[in-house]
Amino acid sequence: MAHVLRSGHGPQEALVLHCMLAQARALEQLMAKLAADLSMLAMDLPGHGLSEDWDTSRDYSEMSCDMAAGLLERPAHLIGHSFGAYIALRIAVERPELVRSLTLIEPVFFAAAKYSDPSALKAYKRESNAFMGAMAVGDTVTAARAFTAEWGDGRSWESLKPDAMSYITDRMRLVAATTPELIEDRPMVWDKLSQIDMPCLLIEGEASAPIVASILDALETQSRDARRVQIAGAGHMSPMSHAVEVAEAISEFIAAQPLSAEIS
């Protein structure tokens, strides 16, 4: 079962997907800024918030996609951040009939970088050695420290409250489980990208890791209708740290899309 939050009263419908280790409520400020434009569902990913835990007999991203797609009764705008953006992208290539547009905020589809800058992907793999090495020996605390240093909101591990540390540490297994999809592209998402034609908004932070720009460079070449926006002063967590600016970019993008037949 997927736990969802409802937000907004706008004329168009959207599904909002958060990043790994967060929850739907982490995007409440962003959704509040989009309330006049969109009627939104925000889903807790498997093993996050109040949604059911990961069924380890399945690929984690596959389960996430199925849960998210199951919430869509008709085509909607998909808005995703980080791993949530990867899930939105995967739904678009596997269930394009459910997607009116894509807003991808720093999708962590690392495999795409090899098509724009292979050296960036190699560098990212080297930088991930601390995390992968810690997970290999079952040291989830060291893994969590390494992961949050690279993909967190800028706070040090030591500054987090004990319950936040526990929440993050307990979910390192979910992060590790996504490696085959995000780095190796086992679902072959890249090969299917050229088949989709919905409008796409690509958002990145000015201060984000270099691999992010390489991913978006690659995705931009595969999109028939892409817009790209950089959020000044922001890092990877821009939907939370710069909610106003991110919402403005999304609002402008959504306003350019025609109303659906159901609404018009």
PDB file of C-alpha atoms in Angstrom:
ATOM      1  CA  MET A   1       0.000   0.000   0.000  1.00  0.00           C
ATOM      2  CA  ALA A   2       1.217   3.467  -0.891  1.00  0.00           C
ATOM      3  CA  HIS A   3       0.703   6.321   1.538  1.00  0.00           C
ATOM      4  CA  VAL A   4      -0.152   9.588  -0.195  1.00  0.00           C
ATOM      5  CA  LEU A   5      -0.627  13.244   0.637  1.00  0.00           C
ATOM      6  CA  ARG A   6      -3.042  15.425  -1.306  1.00  0.00           C
ATOM      7  CA  SER A   7      -2.228  19.038  -1.969  1.00  0.00           C
ATOM      8  CA  GLY A   8      -3.377  21.875  -4.194  1.00  0.00           C
ATOM      9  CA  HIS A   9      -6.548  22.818  -6.024  1.00  0.00           C
ATOM     10  CA  GLY A  10      -5.256  23.620  -9.500  1.00  0.00           C
ATOM     11  CA  PRO A  11      -6.932  22.577 -12.752  1.00  0.00           C
ATOM     12  CA  GLN A  12      -4.282  20.026 -13.735  1.00  0.00           C
ATOM     13  CA  GLU A  13      -3.270  16.834 -11.955  1.00  0.00           C
ATOM     14  CA  ALA A  14       0.232  15.841 -10.887  1.00  0.00           C
ATOM     15  CA  LEU A  15       2.031  13.053  -9.070  1.00  0.00           C
ATOM     16  CA  VAL A  16       4.984  14.162  -6.931  1.00  0.00           C
ATOM     17  CA  LEU A  17       7.809  11.774  -5.982  1.00  0.00           C
ATOM     18  CA  HIS A  18      10.402  12.542  -3.312  1.00  0.00           C
ATOM     19  CA  CYS A  19      14.075  11.642  -3.076  1.00  0.00           C
ATOM     20  CA  MET A  20      15.585   8.607  -1.403  1.00  0.00           C
ATOM     21  CA  LEU A  21      15.536   8.803   2.435  1.00  0.00           C
ATOM     22  CA  ALA A  22      12.852  11.517   2.540  1.00  0.00           C
ATOM     23  CA  GLN A  23       9.048  11.349   2.656  1.00  0.00           C
ATOM     24  CA  ALA A  24       6.230  12.988   0.732  1.00  0.00           C
ATOM     25  CA  ARG A  25       5.822  15.603   3.441  1.00  0.00           C
ATOM     26  CA  ALA A  26       9.351  16.860   2.737  1.00  0.00           C
ATOM     27  CA  LEU A  27       7.914  18.460  -0.404  1.00  0.00           C
ATOM     28  CA  GLU A  28       4.973  20.175   1.320  1.00  0.00           C
ATOM     29  CA  GLN A  29       6.481  23.652   0.924  1.00  0.00           C
ATOM     30  CA  LEU A  30       7.065  23.100  -2.789  1.00  0.00           C
ATOM     31  CA  MET A  31       3.544  21.765  -3.257  1.00  0.00           C
ATOM     32  CA  ALA A  32       2.073  24.706  -1.367  1.00  0.00           C
ATOM     33  CA  LYS A  33       3.700  27.037  -3.905  1.00  0.00           C
ATOM     34  CA  LEU A  34       2.131  25.006  -6.733  1.00  0.00           C
ATOM     35  CA  ALA A  35      -1.325  24.763  -5.159  1.00  0.00           C
ATOM     36  CA  ALA A  36      -3.012  27.174  -7.566  1.00  0.00           C
ATOM     37  CA  ASP A  37      -1.640  25.359 -10.613  1.00  0.00           C
ATOM     38  CA  LEU A  38      -1.947  21.714  -9.690  1.00  0.00           C
ATOM     39  CA  SER A  39      -3.976  19.172  -7.772  1.00  0.00           C
ATOM     40  CA  MET A  40      -1.260  16.860  -6.478  1.00  0.00           C
ATOM     41  CA  LEU A  41      -0.737  13.438  -5.008  1.00  0.00           C
ATOM     42  CA  ALA A  42       2.609  12.944  -3.277  1.00  0.00           C
ATOM     43  CA  MET A  43       3.565   9.344  -2.527  1.00  0.00           C
ATOM     44  CA  ASP A  44       5.884   7.942   0.122  1.00  0.00           C
ATOM     45  CA  LEU A  45       8.265   5.578  -1.683  1.00  0.00           C
ATOM     46  CA  PRO A  46       8.380   1.934  -0.502  1.00  0.00           C
ATOM     47  CA  GLY A  47      10.107   1.677   2.852  1.00  0.00           C
ATOM     48  CA  HIS A  48       9.667   5.408   3.461  1.00  0.00           C
ATOM     49  CA  GLY A  49       7.203   7.328   5.584  1.00  0.00           C
ATOM     50  CA  LEU A  50       3.976   5.359   5.978  1.00  0.00           C
ATOM     51  CA  SER A  51       4.144   3.302   2.786  1.00  0.00           C
ATOM     52  CA  GLU A  52       4.693  -0.437   2.916  1.00  0.00           C
ATOM     53  CA  ASP A  53       8.239  -1.746   3.111  1.00  0.00           C
ATOM     54  CA  TRP A  54      10.263  -3.013   0.172  1.00  0.00           C
ATOM     55  CA  ASP A  55       9.337  -6.511  -0.989  1.00  0.00           C
ATOM     56  CA  THR A  56      12.857  -7.894  -1.402  1.00  0.00           C
ATOM     57  CA  SER A  57      11.665 -10.463  -3.935  1.00  0.00           C
ATOM     58  CA  ARG A  58      11.323  -7.558  -6.392  1.00  0.00           C
ATOM     59  CA  ASP A  59      13.632  -4.874  -7.757  1.00  0.00           C
ATOM     60  CA  TYR A  60      13.211  -1.816  -5.562  1.00  0.00           C
ATOM     61  CA  SER A  61      12.735   0.611  -8.440  1.00  0.00           C
ATOM     62  CA  GLU A  62      10.277  -1.730 -10.145  1.00  0.00           C
ATOM     63  CA  MET A  63       8.147  -1.840  -7.007  1.00  0.00           C
ATOM     64  CA  SER A  64       8.367   1.952  -6.723  1.00  0.00           C
ATOM     65  CA  CYS A  65       7.233   2.368 -10.332  1.00  0.00           C
ATOM     66  CA  ASP A  66       4.309   0.005  -9.910  1.00  0.00           C
ATOM     67  CA  MET A  67       3.141   1.730  -6.732  1.00  0.00           C
ATOM     68  CA  ALA A  68       3.370   5.174  -8.312  1.00  0.00           C
ATOM     69  CA  ALA A  69       1.760   4.211 -11.626  1.00  0.00           C
ATOM     70  CA  GLY A  70      -1.036   2.525  -9.715  1.00  0.00           C
ATOM     71  CA  LEU A  71      -2.086   5.906  -8.349  1.00  0.00           C
ATOM     72  CA  LEU A  72      -2.693   7.356 -11.820  1.00  0.00           C
ATOM     73  CA  GLU A  73      -6.215   6.990 -13.166  1.00  0.00           C
ATOM     74  CA  ARG A  74      -5.505   9.200 -16.184  1.00  0.00           C
ATOM     75  CA  PRO A  75      -2.529  11.082 -17.670  1.00  0.00           C
ATOM     76  CA  ALA A  76      -0.873  13.453 -15.209  1.00  0.00           C
ATOM     77  CA  HIS A  77       2.169  15.648 -14.853  1.00  0.00           C
ATOM     78  CA  LEU A  78       4.982  13.794 -13.077  1.00  0.00           C
ATOM     79  CA  ILE A  79       7.290  15.761 -10.789  1.00  0.00           C
ATOM     80  CA  GLY A  80      10.209  13.893  -9.261  1.00  0.00           C
ATOM     81  CA  HIS A  81      13.309  14.738  -7.267  1.00  0.00           C
ATOM     82  CA  SER A  82      16.493  12.649  -7.301  1.00  0.00           C
ATOM     83  CA  PHE A  83      15.467   8.971  -7.076  1.00  0.00           C
ATOM     84  CA  GLY A  84      11.855  10.097  -7.403  1.00  0.00           C
ATOM     85  CA  ALA A  85      12.823  11.749 -10.683  1.00  0.00           C
ATOM     86  CA  TYR A  86      14.315   8.474 -11.894  1.00  0.00           C
ATOM     87  CA  ILE A  87      11.043   6.720 -11.046  1.00  0.00           C
ATOM     88  CA  ALA A  88       9.110   9.381 -12.965  1.00  0.00           C
ATOM     89  CA  LEU A  89      11.424   8.888 -15.943  1.00  0.00           C
ATOM     90  CA  ARG A  90      11.006   5.132 -15.819  1.00  0.00           C
ATOM     91  CA  ILE A  91       7.209   5.439 -15.707  1.00  0.00           C
ATOM     92  CA  ALA A  92       7.408   7.720 -18.751  1.00  0.00           C
ATOM     93  CA  VAL A  93       9.262   5.131 -20.823  1.00  0.00           C
ATOM     94  CA  GLU A  94       7.259   2.138 -19.601  1.00  0.00           C
ATOM     95  CA  ARG A  95       3.786   3.708 -19.266  1.00  0.00           C
ATOM     96  CA  PRO A  96       3.871   6.825 -21.488  1.00  0.00           C
ATOM     97  CA  GLU A  97       0.083   6.869 -21.762  1.00  0.00           C
ATOM     98  CA  LEU A  98      -0.026   7.952 -18.098  1.00  0.00           C
ATOM     99  CA  VAL A  99       2.316  10.935 -18.443  1.00  0.00           C
ATOM    100  CA  ARG A 100       1.460  14.406 -19.729  1.00  0.00           C
ATOM    101  CA  SER A 101       4.795  15.988 -18.850  1.00  0.00           C
ATOM    102  CA  LEU A 102       7.939  15.282 -16.859  1.00  0.00           C
ATOM    103  CA  THR A 103       9.656  17.535 -14.347  1.00  0.00           C
ATOM    104  CA  LEU A 104      12.945  15.911 -13.399  1.00  0.00           C
ATOM    105  CA  ILE A 105      14.812  17.588 -10.560  1.00  0.00           C
ATOM    106  CA  GLU A 106      18.341  16.162 -10.548  1.00  0.00           C
ATOM    107  CA  PRO A 107      17.433  12.585 -11.545  1.00  0.00           C
ATOM    108  CA  VAL A 108      20.095  10.184 -10.275  1.00  0.00           C
ATOM    109  CA  PHE A 109      20.116   8.144 -13.486  1.00  0.00           C
ATOM    110  CA  PHE A 110      23.899   7.865 -13.376  1.00  0.00           C
ATOM    111  CA  ALA A 111      24.091   5.479 -16.332  1.00  0.00           C
ATOM    112  CA  ALA A 112      22.987   8.287 -18.656  1.00  0.00           C
ATOM    113  CA  ALA A 113      26.210  10.203 -17.974  1.00  0.00           C
ATOM    114  CA  LYS A 114      28.286   7.749 -19.985  1.00  0.00           C
ATOM    115  CA  TYR A 115      26.582   9.047 -23.134  1.00  0.00           C
ATOM    116  CA  SER A 116      27.559  12.664 -22.465  1.00  0.00           C
ATOM    117  CA  ASP A 117      30.725  12.451 -20.361  1.00  0.00           C
ATOM    118  CA  PRO A 118      32.067   8.956 -19.571  1.00  0.00           C
ATOM    119  CA  SER A 119      34.784  10.448 -17.378  1.00  0.00           C
ATOM    120  CA  ALA A 120      32.117  11.934 -15.106  1.00  0.00           C
ATOM    121  CA  LEU A 121      30.577   8.517 -14.566  1.00  0.00           C
ATOM    122  CA  LYS A 122      33.981   6.992 -13.804  1.00  0.00           C
ATOM    123  CA  ALA A 123      34.680   9.779 -11.316  1.00  0.00           C
ATOM    124  CA  TYR A 124      31.320   9.239  -9.643  1.00  0.00           C
ATOM    125  CA  LYS A 125      32.015   5.526  -9.269  1.00  0.00           C
ATOM    126  CA  ARG A 126      35.342   6.316  -7.618  1.00  0.00           C
ATOM    127  CA  GLU A 127      33.690   8.774  -5.262  1.00  0.00           C
ATOM    128  CA  SER A 128      31.090   6.145  -4.332  1.00  0.00           C
ATOM    129  CA  ASN A 129      33.705   3.642  -3.183  1.00  0.00           C
ATOM    130  CA  ALA A 130      33.376   4.721   0.463  1.00  0.00           C
ATOM    131  CA  PHE A 131      29.647   4.038   0.441  1.00  0.00           C
ATOM    132  CA  MET A 132      29.870   0.766  -1.482  1.00  0.00           C
ATOM    133  CA  GLY A 133      32.784  -0.473   0.629  1.00  0.00           C
ATOM    134  CA  ALA A 134      30.919   0.218   3.859  1.00  0.00           C
ATOM    135  CA  MET A 135      27.812  -1.561   2.579  1.00  0.00           C
ATOM    136  CA  ALA A 136      29.897  -4.549   1.502  1.00  0.00           C
ATOM    137  CA  VAL A 137      30.917  -5.139   5.109  1.00  0.00           C
ATOM    138  CA  GLY A 138      27.542  -4.246   6.605  1.00  0.00           C
ATOM    139  CA  ASP A 139      28.650  -0.932   8.112  1.00  0.00           C
ATOM    140  CA  THR A 140      25.479   1.040   7.453  1.00  0.00           C
ATOM    141  CA  VAL A 141      26.483   3.933   9.710  1.00  0.00           C
ATOM    142  CA  THR A 142      29.645   4.653   7.706  1.00  0.00           C
ATOM    143  CA  ALA A 143      27.634   4.194   4.522  1.00  0.00           C
ATOM    144  CA  ALA A 144      25.038   6.684   5.734  1.00  0.00           C
ATOM    145  CA  ARG A 145      27.726   9.198   6.641  1.00  0.00           C
ATOM    146  CA  ALA A 146      29.271   8.904   3.162  1.00  0.00           C
ATOM    147  CA  PHE A 147      25.939   9.057   1.358  1.00  0.00           C
ATOM    148  CA  THR A 148      24.632  12.114   3.178  1.00  0.00           C
ATOM    149  CA  ALA A 149      27.937  13.930   2.695  1.00  0.00           C
ATOM    150  CA  GLU A 150      27.468  13.596  -1.061  1.00  0.00           C
ATOM    151  CA  TRP A 151      23.679  13.817  -1.451  1.00  0.00           C
ATOM    152  CA  GLY A 152      22.418  15.455   1.736  1.00  0.00           C
ATOM    153  CA  ASP A 153      21.331  18.994   2.504  1.00  0.00           C
ATOM    154  CA  GLY A 154      24.742  20.225   3.627  1.00  0.00           C
ATOM    155  CA  ARG A 155      24.385  19.387   7.312  1.00  0.00           C
ATOM    156  CA  SER A 156      27.093  17.254   8.867  1.00  0.00           C
ATOM    157  CA  TRP A 157      26.239  13.736  10.014  1.00  0.00           C
ATOM    158  CA  GLU A 158      27.071  14.687  13.607  1.00  0.00           C
ATOM    159  CA  SER A 159      24.544  17.535  13.556  1.00  0.00           C
ATOM    160  CA  LEU A 160      21.589  15.227  12.838  1.00  0.00           C
ATOM    161  CA  LYS A 161      19.227  14.141  15.591  1.00  0.00           C
ATOM    162  CA  PRO A 162      19.399  10.482  16.664  1.00  0.00           C
ATOM    163  CA  ASP A 163      16.022   9.627  15.136  1.00  0.00           C
ATOM    164  CA  ALA A 164      17.114  11.122  11.789  1.00  0.00           C
ATOM    165  CA  MET A 165      20.342   9.129  11.930  1.00  0.00           C
ATOM    166  CA  SER A 166      18.374   5.946  12.568  1.00  0.00           C
ATOM    167  CA  TYR A 167      15.888   6.653   9.776  1.00  0.00           C
ATOM    168  CA  ILE A 168      18.708   7.201   7.278  1.00  0.00           C
ATOM    169  CA  THR A 169      20.862   4.297   8.446  1.00  0.00           C
ATOM    170  CA  ASP A 170      17.950   1.865   8.297  1.00  0.00           C
ATOM    171  CA  ARG A 171      17.414   2.768   4.631  1.00  0.00           C
ATOM    172  CA  MET A 172      20.935   2.344   3.335  1.00  0.00           C
ATOM    173  CA  ARG A 173      19.816  -1.083   2.097  1.00  0.00           C
ATOM    174  CA  LEU A 174      17.353   0.681  -0.207  1.00  0.00           C
ATOM    175  CA  VAL A 175      20.063   2.940  -1.593  1.00  0.00           C
ATOM    176  CA  ALA A 176      22.335  -0.030  -2.246  1.00  0.00           C
ATOM    177  CA  ALA A 177      19.478  -1.930  -3.909  1.00  0.00           C
ATOM    178  CA  THR A 178      19.164   0.721  -6.640  1.00  0.00           C
ATOM    179  CA  THR A 179      22.697   0.313  -8.001  1.00  0.00           C
ATOM    180  CA  PRO A 180      21.777  -2.087 -10.848  1.00  0.00           C
ATOM    181  CA  GLU A 181      19.113   0.314 -12.110  1.00  0.00           C
ATOM    182  CA  LEU A 182      20.843   3.656 -11.614  1.00  0.00           C
ATOM    183  CA  ILE A 183      24.415   2.822 -12.572  1.00  0.00           C
ATOM    184  CA  GLU A 184      24.085  -0.230 -14.816  1.00  0.00           C
ATOM    185  CA  ASP A 185      20.650   0.586 -16.313  1.00  0.00           C
ATOM    186  CA  ARG A 186      19.439  -2.999 -16.192  1.00  0.00           C
ATOM    187  CA  PRO A 187      15.850  -1.969 -17.079  1.00  0.00           C
ATOM    188  CA  MET A 188      17.297  -0.408 -20.277  1.00  0.00           C
ATOM    189  CA  VAL A 189      15.635   2.951 -19.688  1.00  0.00           C
ATOM    190  CA  TRP A 190      18.140   4.749 -21.914  1.00  0.00           C
ATOM    191  CA  ASP A 191      17.274   2.628 -24.944  1.00  0.00           C
ATOM    192  CA  LYS A 192      13.604   3.583 -24.598  1.00  0.00           C
ATOM    193  CA  LEU A 193      14.021   7.333 -24.117  1.00  0.00           C
ATOM    194  CA  SER A 194      13.856   8.168 -27.806  1.00  0.00           C
ATOM    195  CA  GLN A 195      10.362   6.663 -27.939  1.00  0.00           C
ATOM    196  CA  ILE A 196       8.743   9.234 -25.648  1.00  0.00           C
ATOM    197  CA  ASP A 197       7.666  12.679 -26.754  1.00  0.00           C
ATOM    198  CA  MET A 198       6.107  14.395 -23.728  1.00  0.00           C
ATOM    199  CA  PRO A 199       7.497  17.795 -22.661  1.00  0.00           C
ATOM    200  CA  CYS A 200      10.287  17.617 -20.106  1.00  0.00           C
ATOM    201  CA  LEU A 201      11.628  20.142 -17.595  1.00  0.00           C
ATOM    202  CA  LEU A 202      15.145  19.457 -16.318  1.00  0.00           C
ATOM    203  CA  ILE A 203      16.116  21.245 -13.098  1.00  0.00           C
ATOM    204  CA  GLU A 204      19.574  21.371 -11.512  1.00  0.00           C
ATOM    205  CA  GLY A 205      21.228  23.289  -8.698  1.00  0.00           C
ATOM    206  CA  GLU A 206      24.067  25.669  -9.422  1.00  0.00           C
ATOM    207  CA  ALA A 207      26.187  24.066  -6.698  1.00  0.00           C
ATOM    208  CA  SER A 208      25.278  20.432  -7.373  1.00  0.00           C
ATOM    209  CA  ALA A 209      27.724  17.588  -7.992  1.00  0.00           C
ATOM    210  CA  PRO A 210      29.242  17.570 -11.523  1.00  0.00           C
ATOM    211  CA  ILE A 211      27.616  14.229 -12.342  1.00  0.00           C
ATOM    212  CA  VAL A 212      24.204  15.946 -12.266  1.00  0.00           C
ATOM    213  CA  ALA A 213      25.036  18.222 -15.208  1.00  0.00           C
ATOM    214  CA  SER A 214      26.368  15.234 -17.146  1.00  0.00           C
ATOM    215  CA  ILE A 215      23.122  13.318 -16.560  1.00  0.00           C
ATOM    216  CA  LEU A 216      21.008  16.261 -17.704  1.00  0.00           C
ATOM    217  CA  ASP A 217      23.253  16.825 -20.728  1.00  0.00           C
ATOM    218  CA  ALA A 218      22.523  13.266 -21.820  1.00  0.00           C
ATOM    219  CA  LEU A 219      18.785  13.457 -21.127  1.00  0.00           C
ATOM    220  CA  GLU A 220      18.519  16.746 -22.990  1.00  0.00           C
ATOM    221  CA  THR A 221      19.879  15.141 -26.157  1.00  0.00           C
ATOM    222  CA  GLN A 222      17.222  12.418 -25.979  1.00  0.00           C
ATOM    223  CA  SER A 223      14.232  14.681 -25.384  1.00  0.00           C
ATOM    224  CA  ARG A 224      12.198  16.108 -28.248  1.00  0.00           C
ATOM    225  CA  ASP A 225      10.828  18.915 -26.070  1.00  0.00           C
ATOM    226  CA  ALA A 226      13.110  19.790 -23.152  1.00  0.00           C
ATOM    227  CA  ARG A 227      13.579  22.910 -21.073  1.00  0.00           C
ATOM    228  CA  ARG A 228      16.459  23.233 -18.646  1.00  0.00           C
ATOM    229  CA  VAL A 229      16.642  25.459 -15.590  1.00  0.00           C
ATOM    230  CA  GLN A 230      19.480  26.034 -13.138  1.00  0.00           C
ATOM    231  CA  ILE A 231      18.555  27.198  -9.628  1.00  0.00           C
ATOM    232  CA  ALA A 232      21.044  29.823  -8.459  1.00  0.00           C
ATOM    233  CA  GLY A 233      22.832  28.986  -5.222  1.00  0.00           C
ATOM    234  CA  ALA A 234      21.099  25.636  -4.846  1.00  0.00           C
ATOM    235  CA  GLY A 235      22.498  22.159  -4.389  1.00  0.00           C
ATOM    236  CA  HIS A 236      20.915  18.746  -4.741  1.00  0.00           C
ATOM    237  CA  MET A 237      18.115  19.478  -2.265  1.00  0.00           C
ATOM    238  CA  SER A 238      16.708  22.467  -4.139  1.00  0.00           C
ATOM    239  CA  PRO A 239      13.013  21.444  -3.792  1.00  0.00           C
ATOM    240  CA  MET A 240      13.412  21.977  -0.056  1.00  0.00           C
ATOM    241  CA  SER A 241      16.109  24.655   0.161  1.00  0.00           C
ATOM    242  CA  HIS A 242      14.853  26.737  -2.786  1.00  0.00           C
ATOM    243  CA  ALA A 243      11.191  25.753  -2.964  1.00  0.00           C
ATOM    244  CA  VAL A 244      10.069  29.141  -4.262  1.00  0.00           C
ATOM    245  CA  GLU A 245      12.478  29.175  -7.191  1.00  0.00           C
ATOM    246  CA  VAL A 246      11.809  25.541  -8.103  1.00  0.00           C
ATOM    247  CA  ALA A 247       8.050  26.114  -7.926  1.00  0.00           C
ATOM    248  CA  GLU A 248       8.325  29.154 -10.200  1.00  0.00           C
ATOM    249  CA  ALA A 249      10.158  27.097 -12.819  1.00  0.00           C
ATOM    250  CA  ILE A 250       7.560  24.333 -12.624  1.00  0.00           C
ATOM    251  CA  SER A 251       4.640  26.785 -12.782  1.00  0.00           C
ATOM    252  CA  GLU A 252       6.000  28.396 -15.943  1.00  0.00           C
ATOM    253  CA  PHE A 253       6.536  24.981 -17.494  1.00  0.00           C
ATOM    254  CA  ILE A 254       3.040  23.712 -16.600  1.00  0.00           C
ATOM    255  CA  ALA A 255       1.425  26.920 -17.835  1.00  0.00           C
ATOM    256  CA  ALA A 256       2.901  26.255 -21.269  1.00  0.00           C
ATOM    257  CA  GLN A 257       1.171  22.866 -21.492  1.00  0.00           C
ATOM    258  CA  PRO A 258      -2.345  22.589 -22.960  1.00  0.00           C
ATOM    259  CA  LEU A 259      -5.183  21.552 -20.689  1.00  0.00           C
ATOM    260  CA  SER A 260      -6.156  17.904 -20.920  1.00  0.00           C
ATOM    261  CA  ALA A 261      -9.271  16.802 -22.758  1.00  0.00           C
ATOM    262  CA  GLU A 262     -10.858  15.836 -19.433  1.00  0.00           C
ATOM    263  CA  ILE A 263     -10.522  19.403 -18.179  1.00  0.00           C
ATOM    264  CA  SER A 264     -11.161  21.389 -21.357  1.00  0.00           C
TER     265      SER A 264
END
